[in-house]
Coordinates of N, CA, C and O in Angstrom, one line a residue:
X1 N 0.9 -1.3 -0.1 CA -0.1 0.0 0.0 C 0.9 1.2 0.0 O 0.5 2.3 -0.7
X2 N 2.0 1.3 0.9 CA 2.9 2.4 0.8 C 3.6 2.6 -0.6 O 3.7 3.7 -1.0
X3 N 3.8 1.6 -1.2 CA 4.4 1.7 -2.7 C 3.4 2.4 -3.5 O 3.8 3.2 -4.4
X4 N 2.2 2.1 -3.5 CA 1.2 2.7 -4.4 C 1.1 4.1 -4.2 O 0.9 5.0 -5.0
X5 N 1.0 4.4 -2.8 CA 0.9 5.8 -2.6 C 2.1 6.6 -3.1 O 2.0 7.7 -3.5
X6 N 3.3 6.1 -2.9 CA 4.6 6.5 -3.3 C 4.7 6.8 -4.7 O 4.9 8.0 -5.4
X7 N 4.2 5.8 -5.5 CA 4.1 5.9 -6.8 C 3.2 6.9 -7.5 O 3.4 7.6 -8.3
X8 N 1.9 7.0 -6.9 CA 0.9 8.1 -7.2 C 1.6 9.4 -6.9 O 1.4 10.2 -7.8
X9 N 2.2 9.5 -5.9 CA 2.8 10.9 -5.5 C 3.8 11.3 -6.6 O 3.8 12.4 -6.9
X10 N 4.6 10.4 -6.7 CA 5.7 10.4 -7.6 C 5.1 10.9 -9.1 O 5.8 11.8 -9.6
X11 N 4.1 10.3 -9.6 CA 3.6 10.5 -10.7 C 2.9 12.1 -10.7 O 3.2 12.7 -11.6
X12 N 2.2 12.3 -9.7 CA 1.6 13.6 -9.8 C 3.0 14.7 -9.7 O 2.7 15.8 -10.5
X13 N 3.9 14.5 -9.0 CA 5.1 15.5 -9.0 C 5.6 15.7 -10.4 O 6.0 16.7 -10.9
X14 N 5.9 14.6 -10.9 CA 6.5 14.5 -12.5 C 5.5 15.3 -13.4 O 5.8 16.1 -14.1
X15 N 4.1 14.9 -13.3 CA 3.2 15.6 -14.3 C 3.1 17.0 -13.9 O 3.2 17.8 -14.9
X16 N 3.0 17.5 -12.7 CA 3.2 18.9 -12.5 C 4.2 19.7 -12.8 O 4.4 20.7 -13.5
X17 N 5.5 19.0 -12.8 CA 6.7 19.4 -13.2 C 6.7 19.8 -14.7 O 7.3 20.6 -15.2
X18 N 6.3 18.7 -15.5 CA 6.1 18.7 -16.8 C 5.4 19.8 -17.3 O 5.8 20.5 -18.3
X19 N 4.3 20.0 -16.7 CA 3.1 21.0 -17.1 C 3.9 22.3 -16.8 O 3.7 23.3 -17.8
X20 N 4.6 22.6 -15.8 CA 5.2 23.8 -15.4 C 6.3 24.1 -16.5 O 6.4 25.4 -17.0
X21 N 7.2 23.1 -16.8 CA 8.1 23.4 -17.8 C 7.5 23.9 -19.5 O 8.0 24.7 -19.9
X22 N 6.5 23.1 -19.5 CA 5.7 23.4 -20.8 C 5.3 24.8 -20.9 O 5.4 25.7 -22.0
X23 N 4.5 25.4 -19.6 CA 4.2 26.7 -19.7 C 5.4 27.6 -19.6 O 5.1 28.6 -20.3
X24 N 6.5 27.2 -19.2 CA 7.6 28.2 -19.2 C 8.1 28.2 -20.6 O 8.5 29.3 -21.1
X25 N 8.2 27.1 -21.4 CA 8.7 27.1 -22.8 C 7.8 28.1 -23.6 O 8.3 28.8 -24.2
X26 N 6.5 28.1 -23.2 CA 5.5 29.0 -24.1 C 5.8 30.4 -23.7 O 5.8 31.2 -24.6
X27 N 6.0 30.6 -22.4 CA 6.2 32.0 -22.0 C 7.6 32.4 -22.8 O 7.7 33.6 -23.2
X28 N 8.7 31.7 -22.7 CA 9.9 31.9 -23.6 C 9.7 32.2 -24.9 O 10.4 33.2 -25.5
X29 N 8.8 31.5 -25.6 CA 8.5 31.6 -26.9 C 7.8 32.9 -27.3 O 8.2 33.8 -28.2
X30 N 6.8 33.3 -26.4 CA 6.2 34.5 -26.5 C 7.1 35.8 -26.3 O 6.9 36.8 -26.9
X31 N 8.0 35.6 -25.3 CA 9.0 36.8 -25.0 C 10.1 36.8 -26.1 O 10.3 37.9 -26.4
X32 N 10.5 35.8 -26.7 CA 11.5 35.9 -27.6 C 11.1 36.6 -28.9 O 11.8 37.2 -29.6
X33 N 9.8 36.6 -29.2 CA 9.2 37.6 -30.4 C 9.2 39.0 -29.8 O 9.2 39.9 -30.8
X34 N 9.3 39.5 -28.6 CA 9.3 40.8 -28.1 C 8.2 41.6 -28.6 O 8.2 42.5 -29.1
X35 N 6.9 41.0 -28.5 CA 5.7 41.6 -28.9 C 5.1 42.2 -27.8 O 4.5 41.4 -26.8
X36 N 5.2 43.5 -27.7 CA 4.6 44.3 -26.5 C 4.4 45.7 -27.0 O 5.1 46.2 -28.0
X37 N 3.9 46.5 -26.3 CA 3.6 47.9 -26.3 C 3.9 48.5 -25.1 O 3.5 48.0 -23.9
X38 N 4.4 49.7 -24.9 CA 4.5 50.6 -23.7 C 4.0 51.9 -23.7 O 4.2 52.5 -24.7
X39 N 3.4 52.2 -22.7 CA 2.8 53.7 -22.6 C 3.1 54.2 -21.5 O 3.1 53.6 -20.3
X40 N 3.2 55.6 -21.2 CA 3.4 56.3 -20.0 C 2.2 56.1 -19.1 O 1.0 56.3 -19.7
X41 N 2.4 56.1 -17.8 CA 1.0 56.2 -17.0 C 1.0 57.4 -16.0 O 0.2 58.4 -16.2
X42 N 2.3 57.6 -15.4 CA 2.2 58.8 -14.6 C 3.8 58.8 -14.2 O 4.6 58.0 -14.3
X43 N 4.1 60.0 -13.7 CA 5.4 60.4 -13.1 C 5.7 59.4 -11.8 O 4.9 59.6 -11.0
X44 N 6.8 58.6 -11.8 CA 7.2 57.8 -10.7 C 7.9 58.6 -9.7 O 8.3 59.7 -10.0
X45 N 8.4 58.0 -8.6 CA 9.2 58.7 -7.8 C 10.6 58.9 -8.6 O 10.9 58.3 -9.4
X46 N 11.6 59.8 -8.0 CA 12.8 60.1 -8.7 C 13.6 59.0 -9.2 O 13.8 57.9 -8.4
X47 N 13.9 58.9 -10.5 CA 14.6 57.9 -11.0 C 13.8 56.5 -11.5 O 14.4 55.5 -11.7
X48 N 12.5 56.7 -11.3 CA 11.6 55.6 -11.6 C 10.6 56.1 -12.8 O 10.1 57.0 -12.8
X49 N 10.4 55.2 -13.8 CA 9.4 55.4 -14.7 C 8.1 54.4 -14.4 O 8.2 53.2 -14.0
X50 N 6.9 55.1 -14.5 CA 5.7 54.0 -14.1 C 5.1 54.0 -15.5 O 4.6 55.0 -16.1
X51 N 5.0 52.7 -16.1 CA 4.5 52.6 -17.4 C 3.5 51.5 -17.5 O 3.5 50.6 -16.4
X52 N 2.8 51.3 -18.5 CA 1.8 50.3 -18.7 C 2.4 49.3 -19.9 O 2.8 50.0 -20.9
X53 N 2.7 48.1 -19.6 CA 3.3 47.3 -20.6 C 2.2 46.4 -21.1 O 1.4 45.7 -20.3
X54 N 1.9 46.3 -22.6 CA 0.8 45.6 -23.1 C 1.5 44.3 -23.6 O 2.2 44.4 -24.6
X55 N 1.2 43.1 -23.1 CA 1.9 41.9 -23.5 C 1.0 41.1 -24.1 O -0.3 41.0 -23.9
X56 N 1.4 40.2 -25.1 CA 0.4 39.2 -26.0 C 0.7 37.7 -25.7 O 1.9 37.4 -25.5
X57 N -0.3 37.1 -25.5 CA 0.1 35.6 -25.3 C -1.5 35.0 -25.3 O -2.5 35.4 -25.0
X58 N -1.3 33.5 -25.7 CA -2.6 32.7 -25.7 C -3.1 32.7 -24.3 O -4.1 32.2 -24.1
X59 N -2.1 32.6 -23.4 CA -2.6 32.4 -21.9 C -2.4 33.8 -21.1 O -1.3 34.4 -21.1
X60 N -3.3 34.5 -20.5 CA -3.4 35.6 -19.7 C -2.3 35.6 -18.6 O -1.4 36.5 -18.5
X61 N -2.2 34.5 -17.9 CA -1.1 34.3 -16.9 C 0.4 34.6 -17.6 O 1.3 35.1 -16.9
X62 N 0.6 34.0 -18.7 CA 2.0 34.2 -19.4 C 2.3 35.6 -19.8 O 3.3 36.1 -19.4
X63 N 1.2 36.3 -20.1 CA 1.3 37.7 -20.6 C 1.7 38.5 -19.4 O 2.3 39.4 -19.3
X64 N 1.0 38.2 -18.3 CA 1.4 39.0 -16.9 C 2.8 38.7 -16.6 O 3.3 39.6 -16.1
X65 N 3.0 37.4 -16.4 CA 4.5 37.0 -16.0 C 5.6 37.7 -16.9 O 6.6 38.2 -16.4
X66 N 5.3 37.9 -18.2 CA 6.4 38.5 -19.2 C 6.4 40.0 -19.1 O 7.1 40.6 -19.7
X67 N 5.6 40.8 -18.4 CA 5.4 42.1 -18.4 C 6.6 42.7 -18.0 O 7.0 43.7 -18.6
X68 N 7.1 42.2 -16.9 CA 8.5 42.8 -16.3 C 9.5 42.8 -17.2 O 10.3 43.7 -17.5
X69 N 9.7 41.5 -17.9 CA 10.8 41.4 -19.0 C 10.6 42.2 -20.1 O 11.5 42.9 -20.6
X70 N 9.3 42.4 -20.7 CA 8.9 43.4 -21.8 C 9.1 44.9 -21.3 O 9.7 45.7 -22.2
X71 N 8.9 45.2 -20.0 CA 9.2 46.4 -19.7 C 10.6 46.9 -19.7 O 10.9 48.2 -20.2
X72 N 11.4 46.2 -19.2 CA 12.9 46.3 -19.4 C 13.4 46.4 -20.8 O 14.1 47.3 -21.1
X73 N 13.0 45.4 -21.5 CA 13.5 45.4 -22.9 C 12.9 46.6 -23.7 O 13.7 47.3 -24.3
X74 N 11.8 47.1 -23.2 CA 11.2 48.4 -24.1 C 12.0 49.7 -23.6 O 12.3 50.3 -24.3
X75 N 12.4 49.8 -22.3 CA 13.2 50.9 -21.9 C 14.5 50.7 -22.3 O 14.9 51.9 -22.7
X76 N 15.1 49.6 -22.6 CA 16.4 49.7 -23.1 C 16.4 50.1 -24.8 O 17.2 50.8 -25.4
X77 N 15.4 49.3 -25.5 CA 15.6 49.2 -27.0 C 14.6 50.1 -27.7 O 14.5 50.4 -28.8
X78 N 13.4 50.5 -27.0 CA 12.2 51.1 -27.8 C 12.0 52.4 -27.2 O 11.6 53.3 -28.0
X79 N 12.1 52.6 -25.9 CA 11.4 54.0 -25.3 C 10.0 54.0 -25.3 O 9.3 52.9 -25.7
X80 N 9.3 55.1 -25.0 CA 8.0 55.2 -25.0 C 7.5 56.8 -25.4 O 8.2 57.5 -25.0
X81 N 6.3 56.9 -25.8 CA 5.8 58.2 -25.9 C 5.2 58.6 -24.8 O 4.5 57.8 -24.0
X82 N 5.0 60.0 -24.5 CA 4.5 60.4 -23.3 C 2.9 60.8 -23.4 O 2.5 60.6 -24.6
X83 N 2.4 61.1 -22.5 CA 1.0 61.5 -22.5 C 0.8 62.9 -21.8 O 1.8 63.5 -21.4
X84 N -0.3 63.6 -21.8 CA -0.3 64.9 -21.1 C 0.0 64.7 -19.7 O -0.3 63.9 -18.9
X85 N 1.0 65.7 -19.3 CA 1.7 65.8 -18.0 C 2.7 64.7 -18.0 O 3.6 64.8 -16.7
X86 N 3.0 63.9 -18.7 CA 4.1 62.7 -18.4 C 4.9 62.6 -19.7 O 4.4 62.4 -20.8
X87 N 6.1 63.1 -19.6 CA 6.9 63.0 -20.9 C 7.4 61.6 -21.4 O 7.4 60.7 -20.4
X88 N 7.6 61.5 -22.5 CA 8.0 60.3 -23.2 C 9.5 60.0 -22.8 O 10.2 60.9 -22.6
X89 N 10.1 58.9 -23.2 CA 11.5 58.7 -23.0 C 12.1 58.0 -24.2 O 11.4 57.1 -24.7
X90 N 13.2 58.4 -24.5 CA 14.0 57.8 -25.6 C 14.5 56.3 -25.0 O 14.7 56.2 -23.9
X91 N 14.9 55.5 -26.0 CA 15.5 54.1 -25.4 C 16.9 54.4 -24.9 O 17.5 55.4 -25.2
X92 N 17.3 53.7 -23.9 CA 18.6 53.8 -23.4 C 19.7 53.4 -24.4 O 20.6 54.0 -24.5
X93 N 19.4 52.4 -25.3 CA 20.3 52.1 -26.4 C 20.2 52.9 -27.7 O 18.9 53.1 -28.0
X94 N 21.2 53.4 -28.3 CA 20.9 54.1 -29.6 C 21.5 53.2 -30.7 O 21.5 53.8 -31.9
X95 N 21.7 52.1 -30.4 CA 22.3 51.1 -31.5 C 21.1 50.0 -31.6 O 20.9 49.3 -30.8
X96 N 20.6 50.0 -32.9 CA 19.5 48.9 -33.3 C 19.9 47.7 -33.3 O 19.2 46.8 -33.0
X97 N 21.3 47.4 -33.3 CA 21.8 46.1 -33.4 C 22.5 45.7 -31.9 O 23.0 44.5 -31.8
X98 N 22.3 46.5 -31.0 CA 22.8 46.1 -29.6 C 22.7 44.8 -29.0 O 23.4 44.0 -28.5
X99 N 21.4 44.5 -29.2 CA 20.9 43.2 -28.6 C 21.7 42.0 -29.0 O 22.0 41.1 -28.5
X100 N 21.8 42.0 -30.4 CA 22.5 40.7 -31.1 C 24.1 41.1 -30.9 O 24.8 40.1 -30.6
X101 N 24.6 42.3 -31.0 CA 26.1 42.5 -30.6 C 26.4 42.1 -29.1 O 27.6 41.6 -28.9
X102 N 25.5 42.3 -28.3 CA 25.8 42.0 -27.0 C 24.9 40.8 -26.5 O 24.6 40.8 -25.2
X103 N 24.8 39.9 -27.2 CA 23.9 38.7 -27.0 C 24.4 38.0 -25.6 O 23.7 37.5 -24.8
X104 N 25.8 37.9 -25.3 CA 26.4 37.4 -24.3 C 25.9 38.0 -23.0 O 26.0 37.4 -22.1
X105 N 25.6 39.3 -23.2 CA 25.3 39.9 -21.9 C 23.8 39.8 -21.8 O 23.2 39.5 -20.8
X106 N 22.8 40.0 -22.8 CA 21.4 40.0 -22.8 C 20.8 38.8 -22.7 O 19.7 38.6 -22.1
X107 N 21.4 37.7 -23.2 CA 20.6 36.3 -22.9 C 20.6 36.0 -21.4 O 19.4 35.7 -21.0
X108 N 21.6 35.9 -20.7 CA 21.6 35.8 -19.2 C 20.7 37.0 -18.6 O 20.1 36.5 -17.6
X109 N 20.8 38.1 -19.0 CA 20.3 39.1 -18.4 C 18.5 39.0 -18.5 O 17.9 39.2 -17.4
X110 N 18.2 38.5 -19.6 CA 16.8 38.4 -19.8 C 16.2 36.8 -19.5 O 14.9 36.7 -19.6
X111 N 17.1 36.0 -19.1 CA 16.4 34.6 -18.7 C 15.6 34.8 -17.5 O 15.6 35.9 -16.8
X112 N 14.8 33.9 -17.4 CA 13.6 33.7 -16.2 C 14.6 34.0 -14.9 O 15.5 33.4 -14.6
X113 N 14.2 35.1 -14.0 CA 14.8 35.3 -12.9 C 16.1 36.1 -12.9 O 16.9 36.2 -12.1
X114 N 16.5 36.5 -14.3 CA 17.6 37.2 -14.6 C 17.9 38.4 -13.9 O 16.8 39.0 -13.2
X115 N 19.0 39.1 -14.3 CA 19.3 40.5 -13.6 C 18.1 41.5 -13.9 O 18.2 42.5 -13.2
X116 N 17.5 41.4 -14.9 CA 16.6 42.3 -15.2 C 15.6 42.6 -14.1 O 14.9 43.7 -13.9
X117 N 15.2 41.6 -13.3 CA 14.2 41.7 -12.2 C 14.8 42.6 -11.2 O 13.8 43.1 -10.4
X118 N 16.0 42.9 -11.1 CA 16.5 43.9 -10.0 C 15.9 45.3 -10.3 O 15.9 46.1 -9.3
X119 N 15.4 45.6 -11.5 CA 15.1 47.0 -11.8 C 13.5 47.3 -12.0 O 13.3 48.2 -12.4
X120 N 12.7 46.4 -11.7 CA 11.4 46.3 -12.1 C 10.5 45.7 -11.1 O 10.8 44.8 -10.3
X121 N 9.3 46.4 -10.9 CA 8.2 45.6 -10.1 C 6.8 46.0 -10.5 O 6.7 47.0 -11.3
X122 N 5.9 45.0 -10.2 CA 4.7 45.3 -10.6 C 4.0 46.2 -9.9 O 3.9 45.9 -8.5
X123 N 3.3 47.3 -10.3 CA 2.9 48.2 -9.2 C 1.4 48.1 -8.8 O 1.1 48.4 -7.8
X124 N 0.8 47.1 -9.6 CA -0.5 46.6 -9.1 C -0.6 45.2 -8.7 O -1.5 44.6 -8.9
X125 N 0.6 44.7 -8.3 CA 0.7 43.4 -7.9 C 0.2 42.3 -8.7 O -0.3 41.2 -8.5
X126 N 0.3 42.6 -10.0 CA -0.2 41.5 -11.1 C -1.6 41.7 -11.3 O -2.1 40.8 -12.2
X127 N -2.4 42.6 -10.6 CA -3.9 42.5 -10.8 C -4.1 43.3 -12.0 O -3.5 44.2 -12.2
X128 N -5.0 42.7 -12.9 CA -5.4 43.4 -14.1 C -6.7 43.8 -14.1 O -7.6 43.1 -13.9
X129 N -6.9 45.1 -14.6 CA -8.1 45.8 -14.4 C -9.0 45.3 -15.9 O -8.4 44.6 -16.7
X130 N -10.1 45.1 -15.8 CA -11.0 44.5 -16.7 C -10.9 45.1 -18.2 O -10.6 44.4 -19.1
X131 N -10.6 46.4 -18.3 CA -10.4 47.1 -19.4 C -8.8 46.9 -19.8 O -8.7 47.4 -21.1
X132 N -7.9 46.4 -19.0 CA -6.7 45.9 -19.4 C -6.4 44.6 -19.9 O -5.2 43.9 -19.9
X133 N -7.6 43.8 -20.2 CA -7.5 42.3 -20.6 C -8.4 42.4 -21.7 O -9.7 42.4 -21.6
X134 N -7.8 42.0 -23.0 CA -8.5 42.1 -24.1 C -8.4 40.8 -24.9 O -7.2 40.4 -24.9
X135 N -9.3 40.1 -25.5 CA -9.2 38.7 -26.3 C -9.2 39.5 -27.6 O -9.9 40.0 -28.1
X136 N -8.2 39.0 -28.4 CA -7.9 39.5 -29.7 C -7.7 38.0 -30.5 O -6.5 37.4 -30.5
X137 N -8.8 37.4 -31.1 CA -8.6 36.4 -31.9 C -8.3 35.2 -30.8 O -9.1 35.0 -29.9
X138 N -7.2 34.6 -31.0 CA -6.7 33.3 -30.1 C -5.9 33.6 -29.0 O -5.4 32.9 -28.4
X139 N -5.6 35.0 -28.8 CA -4.6 35.4 -27.9 C -5.2 36.5 -27.0 O -6.3 37.1 -27.4
X140 N -4.5 37.0 -26.0 CA -4.9 37.9 -25.2 C -3.8 39.2 -25.2 O -2.8 38.9 -25.3
X141 N -4.4 40.3 -25.0 CA -3.5 41.5 -24.8 C -3.7 42.0 -23.5 O -4.9 42.3 -23.2
X142 N -2.9 41.8 -22.7 CA -2.9 42.2 -21.3 C -1.9 43.3 -21.0 O -0.8 43.4 -21.3
X143 N -2.6 44.4 -20.2 CA -2.0 45.6 -19.8 C -1.6 45.6 -18.3 O -2.6 45.3 -17.4
X144 N -0.3 45.8 -18.0 CA 0.2 45.7 -16.5 C 0.9 46.8 -16.3 O 1.7 47.2 -17.1
X145 N 0.6 47.6 -15.1 CA 1.4 48.7 -14.8 C 2.6 48.2 -14.1 O 2.6 47.5 -13.1
X146 N 3.8 48.8 -14.5 CA 5.0 48.4 -14.0 C 5.7 49.5 -13.8 O 5.8 50.5 -14.3
X147 N 6.6 49.6 -12.6 CA 7.6 50.5 -12.3 C 9.1 50.1 -12.6 O 9.5 49.1 -12.1
X148 N 9.6 51.0 -13.2 CA 11.1 50.6 -13.7 C 12.2 51.4 -13.0 O 12.1 52.7 -13.0
X149 N 13.1 51.1 -12.4 CA 14.1 51.8 -11.7 C 15.2 52.3 -12.8 O 16.4 51.4 -13.0
X150 N 14.9 53.2 -13.5 CA 15.7 53.7 -14.6 C 17.2 54.1 -14.3 O 18.1 53.9 -14.9
X151 N 17.2 54.8 -13.1 CA 18.6 55.1 -12.7 C 19.6 53.9 -12.5 O 20.7 54.0 -13.0
X152 N 19.1 53.0 -11.6 CA 20.0 51.8 -11.4 C 20.2 51.0 -12.8 O 21.3 50.3 -13.0
X153 N 19.2 51.0 -13.5 CA 19.3 50.1 -14.8 C 20.4 50.8 -15.6 O 21.4 50.2 -16.2
X154 N 20.3 52.0 -15.9 CA 21.3 52.8 -16.7 C 22.7 52.7 -16.0 O 23.6 52.3 -16.8
X155 N 22.8 52.9 -14.9 CA 24.1 52.9 -14.1 C 24.6 51.5 -14.4 O 26.1 51.4 -14.7
X156 N 23.9 50.4 -14.2 CA 24.6 49.0 -14.3 C 24.8 48.7 -15.8 O 25.8 48.0 -16.1
X157 N 24.1 49.2 -16.8 CA 24.4 48.9 -18.1 C 25.5 49.7 -18.5 O 26.5 49.1 -19.4
X158 N 25.8 50.9 -18.1 CA 26.9 51.6 -18.4 C 28.1 51.1 -17.8 O 29.2 50.9 -18.5
X159 N 28.0 50.4 -16.6 CA 29.2 49.8 -15.8 C 29.6 48.6 -16.5 O 30.7 48.3 -16.8
X160 N 28.5 47.9 -17.2 CA 28.8 46.6 -17.8 C 29.4 46.9 -19.3 O 29.6 46.0 -20.0
X161 N 29.3 48.2 -19.7 CA 29.8 48.5 -21.1 C 28.7 48.1 -22.1 O 29.3 48.1 -23.2
X162 N 27.6 48.1 -21.6 CA 26.5 47.7 -22.7 C 26.1 49.0 -23.4 O 25.8 49.0 -24.7
X163 N 25.9 50.2 -22.6 CA 25.6 51.4 -23.2 C 26.6 52.5 -22.8 O 27.3 52.3 -21.9
X164 N 26.7 53.6 -23.6 CA 27.5 54.5 -23.4 C 27.0 55.5 -22.3 O 25.6 55.6 -22.2
X165 N 27.9 56.1 -21.3 CA 27.4 56.8 -20.3 C 26.9 58.3 -20.8 O 27.3 58.6 -21.9
X166 N 26.0 59.0 -20.4 CA 25.6 60.3 -20.8 C 26.7 61.2 -20.9 O 26.7 62.2 -21.7
X167 N 27.7 61.0 -20.1 CA 28.7 62.1 -19.9 C 29.8 61.8 -21.0 O 30.8 62.6 -21.2
X168 N 29.7 60.6 -21.8 CA 30.8 60.2 -22.9 C 30.6 60.9 -24.1 O 31.6 60.9 -25.1
X169 N 29.5 61.7 -24.4 CA 29.3 62.5 -25.4 C 28.8 61.8 -26.6 O 29.3 62.1 -27.9
X170 N 28.3 60.6 -26.5 CA 27.9 59.5 -27.4 C 29.0 59.0 -28.1 O 29.4 58.6 -29.1

């Protein structure tokens, strides 16, 4: 009887682990395409951007999970336009090929649980307002409000030699 309980428990653990890995592969696939939009929300505390990141995925939970990664990617490579009372921001990188040229830096940086996590937090604790959850065909477009510590992100990217410092004169 003990062996049967052990086998059933082992089967359940393996099943849940496999399901979790499959979900993560889907999240990685969705993120690899870097399909997202960023918009200004309001002025954050000194050195912080408060933005809304719209992520796309067939599963709403995957889109919410990827919002932090998309926010950092957007701040570095895309920037965002402003709204009334909130200025837009240019991307930190001014080289369109930087992600490929510095792949040895960015692949580990953007891996799950990577260093990008040091600079971002969900300001609404992952809760998504009804108007920020849209079904578009077979996938969802999910808007999540994110706070990005731009000061520390810029400083660490400069220190790593990934972007040039503002004082370098481009």
